[in-house]
Coordinates of C-alpha atoms and ligand atoms in Angstrom, one line a residue:
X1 CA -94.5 -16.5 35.2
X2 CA -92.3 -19.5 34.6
X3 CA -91.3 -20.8 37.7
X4 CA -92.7 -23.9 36.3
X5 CA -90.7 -27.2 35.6
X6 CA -92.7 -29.4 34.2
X7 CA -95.1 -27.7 31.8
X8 CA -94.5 -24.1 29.5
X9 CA -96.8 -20.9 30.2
X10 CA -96.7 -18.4 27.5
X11 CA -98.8 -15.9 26.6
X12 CA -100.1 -14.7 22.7
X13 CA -102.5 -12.6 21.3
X14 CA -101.7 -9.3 22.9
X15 CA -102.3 -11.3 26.3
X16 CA -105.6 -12.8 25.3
X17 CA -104.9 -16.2 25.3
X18 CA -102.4 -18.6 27.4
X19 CA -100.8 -21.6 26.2
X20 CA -99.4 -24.1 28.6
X21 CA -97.9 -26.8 27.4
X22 CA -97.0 -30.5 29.4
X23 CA -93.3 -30.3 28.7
X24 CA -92.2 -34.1 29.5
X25 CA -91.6 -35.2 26.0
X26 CA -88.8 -38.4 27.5
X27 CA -91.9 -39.9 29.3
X28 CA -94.8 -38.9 26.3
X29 CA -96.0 -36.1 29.0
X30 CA -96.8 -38.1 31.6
X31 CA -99.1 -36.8 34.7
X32 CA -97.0 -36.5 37.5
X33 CA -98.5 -35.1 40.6
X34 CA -95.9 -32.0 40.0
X35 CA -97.5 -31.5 36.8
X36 CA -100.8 -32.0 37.6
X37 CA -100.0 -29.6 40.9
X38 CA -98.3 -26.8 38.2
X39 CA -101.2 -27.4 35.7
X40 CA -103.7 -26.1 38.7
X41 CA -101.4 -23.6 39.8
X42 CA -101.2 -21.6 36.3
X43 CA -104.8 -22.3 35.2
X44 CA -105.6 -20.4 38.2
X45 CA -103.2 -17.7 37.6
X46 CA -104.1 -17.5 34.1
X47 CA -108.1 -17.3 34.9
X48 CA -107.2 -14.6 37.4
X49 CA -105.6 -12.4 34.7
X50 CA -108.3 -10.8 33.5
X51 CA -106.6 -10.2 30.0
X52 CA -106.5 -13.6 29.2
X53 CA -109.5 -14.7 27.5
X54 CA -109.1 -18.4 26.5
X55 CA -106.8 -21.1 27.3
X56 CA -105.1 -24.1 25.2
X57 CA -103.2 -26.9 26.7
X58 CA -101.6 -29.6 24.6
X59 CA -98.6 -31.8 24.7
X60 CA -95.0 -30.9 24.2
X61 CA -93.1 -33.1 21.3
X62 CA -94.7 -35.2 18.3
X63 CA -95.9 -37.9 20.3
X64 CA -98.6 -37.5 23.0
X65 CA -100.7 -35.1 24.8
X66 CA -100.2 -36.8 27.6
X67 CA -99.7 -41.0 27.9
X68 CA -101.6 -41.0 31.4
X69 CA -100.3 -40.8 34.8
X70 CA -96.9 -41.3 35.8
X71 CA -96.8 -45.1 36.5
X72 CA -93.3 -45.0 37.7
X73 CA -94.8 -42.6 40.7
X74 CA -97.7 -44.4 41.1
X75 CA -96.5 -48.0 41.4
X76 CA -95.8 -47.8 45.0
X77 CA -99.1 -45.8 46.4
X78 CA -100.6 -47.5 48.9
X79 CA -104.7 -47.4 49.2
X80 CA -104.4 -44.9 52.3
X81 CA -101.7 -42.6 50.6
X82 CA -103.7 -42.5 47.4
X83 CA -107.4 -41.7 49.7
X84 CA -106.0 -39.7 51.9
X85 CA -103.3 -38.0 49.8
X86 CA -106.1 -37.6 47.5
X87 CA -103.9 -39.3 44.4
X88 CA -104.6 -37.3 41.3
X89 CA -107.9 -36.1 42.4
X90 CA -107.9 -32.5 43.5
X91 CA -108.0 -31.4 40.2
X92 CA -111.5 -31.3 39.2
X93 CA -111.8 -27.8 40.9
X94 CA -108.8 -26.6 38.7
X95 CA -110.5 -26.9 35.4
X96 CA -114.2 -26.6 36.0
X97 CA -114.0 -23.7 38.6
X98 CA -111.8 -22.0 35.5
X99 CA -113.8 -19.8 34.2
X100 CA -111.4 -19.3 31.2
X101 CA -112.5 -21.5 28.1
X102 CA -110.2 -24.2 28.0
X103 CA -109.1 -25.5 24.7
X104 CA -107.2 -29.0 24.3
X105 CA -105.2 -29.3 21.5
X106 CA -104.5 -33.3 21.2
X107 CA -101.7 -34.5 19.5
X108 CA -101.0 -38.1 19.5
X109 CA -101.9 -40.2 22.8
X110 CA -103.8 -39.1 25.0
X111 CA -104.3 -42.0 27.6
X112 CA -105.6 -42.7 30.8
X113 CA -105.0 -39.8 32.9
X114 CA -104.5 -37.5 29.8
X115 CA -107.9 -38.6 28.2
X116 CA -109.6 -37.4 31.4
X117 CA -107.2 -34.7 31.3
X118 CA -108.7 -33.8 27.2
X119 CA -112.1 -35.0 28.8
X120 CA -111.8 -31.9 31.5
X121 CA -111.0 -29.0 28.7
X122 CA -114.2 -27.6 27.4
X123 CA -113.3 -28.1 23.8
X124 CA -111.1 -30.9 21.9
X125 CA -109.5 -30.6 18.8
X126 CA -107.7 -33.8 17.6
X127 CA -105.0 -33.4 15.6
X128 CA -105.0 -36.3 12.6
X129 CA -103.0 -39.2 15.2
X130 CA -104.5 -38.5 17.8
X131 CA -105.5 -41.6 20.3
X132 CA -107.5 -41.6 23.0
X133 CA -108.2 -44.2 25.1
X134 CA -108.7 -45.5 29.2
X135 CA -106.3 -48.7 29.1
X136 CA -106.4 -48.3 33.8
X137 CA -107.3 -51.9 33.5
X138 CA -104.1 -53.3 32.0
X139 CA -102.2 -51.8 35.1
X140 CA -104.4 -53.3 37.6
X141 CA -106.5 -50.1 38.6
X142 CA -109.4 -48.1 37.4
X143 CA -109.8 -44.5 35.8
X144 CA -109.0 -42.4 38.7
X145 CA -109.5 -38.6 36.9
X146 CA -113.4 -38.7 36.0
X147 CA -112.7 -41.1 33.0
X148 CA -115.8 -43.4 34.3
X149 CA -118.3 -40.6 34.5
X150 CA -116.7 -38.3 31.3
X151 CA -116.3 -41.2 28.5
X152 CA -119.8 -42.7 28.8
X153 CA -121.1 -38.7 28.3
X154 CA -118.8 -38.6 25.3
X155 CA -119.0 -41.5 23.8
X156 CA -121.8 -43.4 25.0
X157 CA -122.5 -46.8 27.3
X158 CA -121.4 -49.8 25.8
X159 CA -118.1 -48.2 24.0
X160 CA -117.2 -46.4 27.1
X161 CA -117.8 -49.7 28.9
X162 CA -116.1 -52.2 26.1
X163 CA -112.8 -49.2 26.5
X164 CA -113.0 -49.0 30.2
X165 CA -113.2 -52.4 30.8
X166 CA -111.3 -54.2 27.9
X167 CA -108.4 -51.4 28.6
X168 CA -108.2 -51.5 24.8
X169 CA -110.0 -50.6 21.4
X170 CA -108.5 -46.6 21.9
X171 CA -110.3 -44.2 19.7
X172 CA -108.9 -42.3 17.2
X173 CA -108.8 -38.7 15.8
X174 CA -112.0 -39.1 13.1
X175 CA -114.1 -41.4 15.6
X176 CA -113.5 -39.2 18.0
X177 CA -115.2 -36.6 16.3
X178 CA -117.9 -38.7 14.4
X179 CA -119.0 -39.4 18.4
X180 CA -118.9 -36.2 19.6
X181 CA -115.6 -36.5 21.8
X182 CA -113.3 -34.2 20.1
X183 CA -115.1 -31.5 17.6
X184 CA -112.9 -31.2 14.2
X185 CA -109.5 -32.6 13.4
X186 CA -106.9 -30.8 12.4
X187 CA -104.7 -32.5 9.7
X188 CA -101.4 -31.5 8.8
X189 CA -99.4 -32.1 11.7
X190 CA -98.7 -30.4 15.5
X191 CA -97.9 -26.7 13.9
X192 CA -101.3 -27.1 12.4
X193 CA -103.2 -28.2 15.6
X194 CA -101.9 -25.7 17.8
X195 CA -102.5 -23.2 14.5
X196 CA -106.2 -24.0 14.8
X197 CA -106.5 -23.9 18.2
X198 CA -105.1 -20.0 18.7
X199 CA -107.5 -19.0 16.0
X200 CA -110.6 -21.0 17.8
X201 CA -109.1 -19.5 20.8
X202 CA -108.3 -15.8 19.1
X203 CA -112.5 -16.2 17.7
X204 CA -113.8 -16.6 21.7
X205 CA -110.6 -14.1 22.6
X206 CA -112.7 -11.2 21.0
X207 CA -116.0 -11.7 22.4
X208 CA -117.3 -10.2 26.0
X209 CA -115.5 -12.3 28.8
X210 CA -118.2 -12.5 31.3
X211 CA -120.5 -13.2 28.3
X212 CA -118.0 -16.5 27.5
X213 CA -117.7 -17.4 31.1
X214 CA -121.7 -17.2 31.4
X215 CA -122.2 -19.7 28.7
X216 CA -119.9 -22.0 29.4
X217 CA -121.1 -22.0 33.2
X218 CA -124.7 -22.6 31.8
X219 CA -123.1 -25.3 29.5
X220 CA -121.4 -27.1 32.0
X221 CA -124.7 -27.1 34.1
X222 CA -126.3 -30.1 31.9
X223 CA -124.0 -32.3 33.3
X224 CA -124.9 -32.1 37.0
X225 CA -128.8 -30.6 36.5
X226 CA -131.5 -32.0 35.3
X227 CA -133.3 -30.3 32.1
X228 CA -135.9 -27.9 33.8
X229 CA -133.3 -26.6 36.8
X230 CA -130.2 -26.8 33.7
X231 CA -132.9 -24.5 31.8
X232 CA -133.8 -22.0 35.0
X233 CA -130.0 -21.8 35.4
X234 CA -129.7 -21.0 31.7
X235 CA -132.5 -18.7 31.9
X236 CA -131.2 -16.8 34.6
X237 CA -127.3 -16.3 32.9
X238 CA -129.1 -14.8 30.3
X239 CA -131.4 -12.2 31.8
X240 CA -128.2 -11.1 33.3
X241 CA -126.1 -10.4 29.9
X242 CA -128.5 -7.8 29.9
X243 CA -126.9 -5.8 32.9
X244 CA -124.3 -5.9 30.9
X245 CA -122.7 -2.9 29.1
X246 CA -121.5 -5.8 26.2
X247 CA -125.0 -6.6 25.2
X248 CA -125.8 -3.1 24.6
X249 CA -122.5 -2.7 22.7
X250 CA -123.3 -6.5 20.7
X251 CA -126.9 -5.5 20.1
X252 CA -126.2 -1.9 18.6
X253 CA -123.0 -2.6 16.7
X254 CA -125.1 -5.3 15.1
X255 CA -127.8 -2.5 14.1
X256 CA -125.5 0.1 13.1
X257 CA -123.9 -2.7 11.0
X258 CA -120.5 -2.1 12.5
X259 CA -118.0 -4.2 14.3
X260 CA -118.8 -4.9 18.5
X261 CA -116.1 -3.7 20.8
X262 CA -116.6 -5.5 23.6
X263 CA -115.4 -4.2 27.2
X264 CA -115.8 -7.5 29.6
X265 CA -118.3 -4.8 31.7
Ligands
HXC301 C1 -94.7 -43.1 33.1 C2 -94.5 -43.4 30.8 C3 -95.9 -43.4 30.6 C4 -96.7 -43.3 31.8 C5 -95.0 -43.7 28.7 N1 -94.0 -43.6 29.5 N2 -96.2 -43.6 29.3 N3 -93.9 -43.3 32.0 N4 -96.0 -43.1 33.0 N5 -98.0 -43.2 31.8 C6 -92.5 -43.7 29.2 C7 -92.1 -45.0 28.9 O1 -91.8 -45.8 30.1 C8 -90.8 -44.8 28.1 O2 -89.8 -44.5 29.0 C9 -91.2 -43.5 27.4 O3 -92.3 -42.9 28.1 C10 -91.6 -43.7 25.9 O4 -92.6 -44.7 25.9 P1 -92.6 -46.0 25.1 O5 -93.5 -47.0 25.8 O6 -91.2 -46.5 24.8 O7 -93.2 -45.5 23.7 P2 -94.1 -46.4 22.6 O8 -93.5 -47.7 22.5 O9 -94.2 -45.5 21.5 O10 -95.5 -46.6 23.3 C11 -96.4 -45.5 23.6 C12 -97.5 -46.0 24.5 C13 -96.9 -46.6 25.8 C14 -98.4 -46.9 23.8 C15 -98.3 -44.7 24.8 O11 -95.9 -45.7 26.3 C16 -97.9 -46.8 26.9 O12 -98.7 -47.8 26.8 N6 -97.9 -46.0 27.9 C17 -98.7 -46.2 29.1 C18 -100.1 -45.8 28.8 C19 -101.0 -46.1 30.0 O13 -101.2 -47.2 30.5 N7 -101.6 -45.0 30.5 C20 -102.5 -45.1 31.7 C21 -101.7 -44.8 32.9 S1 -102.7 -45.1 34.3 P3 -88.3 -45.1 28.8 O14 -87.6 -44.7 30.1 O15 -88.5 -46.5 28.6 O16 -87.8 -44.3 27.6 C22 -103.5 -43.6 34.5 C23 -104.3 -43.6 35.7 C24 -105.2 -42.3 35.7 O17 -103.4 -42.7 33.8 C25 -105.9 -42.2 37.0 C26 -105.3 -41.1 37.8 C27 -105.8 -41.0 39.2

């Protein structure tokens, strides 16, 4: 539904995948707590619909994915409104209790609270300007979205450190993908990005949904296990694909050299 104000929900792909879109263009898509609230609110309702199969969320206008949080609405938080009001931060639970791949599709800057917003999604593709970076620092405060614990994953120690503490030397599209943050570029401009990312999306759209959900569950896992528990956890996701009607269906169709159709069962 679009009772929404500050980002766009539409659905493609015969309902399989969901597109919401950060629709404040005027301010480069910055992260107000209404969007952030309305991002939450339709990632839930889209991981509830049980059509929908994979999710992409990118940036409205040429520009930006998203240029951080609002710093007009932040300026005059106070340290008890911001702990207690819990300032930006209740949305961890949004993206990694979605068990709905999530695709971002990054198109210009994505700063701050938008590169920990990127950081969140399960995939990135980086369209050709893209520009991510954690520039907190400049403004007198620290990554406050996970972008302390998510860059030095991505990228590594020291250049997570020298961005995070330097607020400077962003990364862009191709570095971003030589280090792992972002997996392919997309050249050819924001038609093409969001282009790539429905067929990425349209390619996991087709496969067995509890399948999907499994493995990015078991993905996700490495980055609060250790190895042997991450690989028990593993283990156990994929003894159950085989309760599943799917594998049966995957397994045969493969034998009988045909095409799977897959159920979600
Ligand atoms: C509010 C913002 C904004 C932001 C841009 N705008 N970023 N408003 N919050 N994060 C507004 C500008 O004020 C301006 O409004 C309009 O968007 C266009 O931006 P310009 O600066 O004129 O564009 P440009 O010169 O092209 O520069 C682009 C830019 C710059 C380099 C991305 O906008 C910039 O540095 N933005 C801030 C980036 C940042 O510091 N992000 C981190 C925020 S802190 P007007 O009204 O003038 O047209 C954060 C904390 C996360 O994210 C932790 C959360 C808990």
């Amino acid at each position: 539904s679009n009772l929404y104000e500050t980002i766009l929900a539409e659905i493609v792909d015969d309902g399989r995948v969901g597109i919401i879109t950060i629709n404040r263009p005027e301010v480069l898509n910055a992260l107000s707590t209404q969007v952030m609230d309305e991002l939450a609110d339709v990632l839930q309702e889209l991981d509830a619909d049980p059509r929908v199969k994979a999710i992409i969320l990118t940036g409205s206008g040429k520009k930006a994915f998203a240029a951080g949080a609002d710093i007009k609405e932040m300026r005059d938080q106070e340290f008890v409104t911001a702990y207690l009001g819990r300032l930006l931060s209740g949305y961890e639970r949004a993206t990694s209790e979605c068990r709905t791949p999530i695709i971002a599709a990054v198109n210009g800057y994505a700063l701050g609270g938008g590169c920990e917003l990127a950081m969140m999604c399960d995939i990135i593709l980086a369209g050709e300007n893209a520009v991510f970076g954690q520039p907190e620092t400049n403004l007198g405060v620290i990554p406050g979205m996970g972008g302390t614990q998510r860059l030095i994953r991505a990228v590594g120690k020291s250049r997570a450190m020298e961005m995070i503490l330097s607020g400077a030397h962003f990364i862009d599209a191709e570095e971003a993908v030589s280090r792992g943050l972002a997996s392919r570029v997309i050249t050819g401009g924001p038609e093409k990005l969001i282009e790539a990312a429905i067929d990425l999306a349209k390619q996991i759209a087709r496969l067995s949904g509890p399948v999907v959900a499994m493995a990015k569950e078991a993905v996700n896992s490495a980055n609060d296990l250790g190895l042997s528990e991450g690989v028990k956890k593993e283990n156990l996701f994929f003894s159950a694909c085989f309760g599943l009607y799917d594998q049966k269906e995957g397994m045969s169709a493969f034998l009988e050299k045909r095409k799977a159709r897959f159920e979600n069962r």
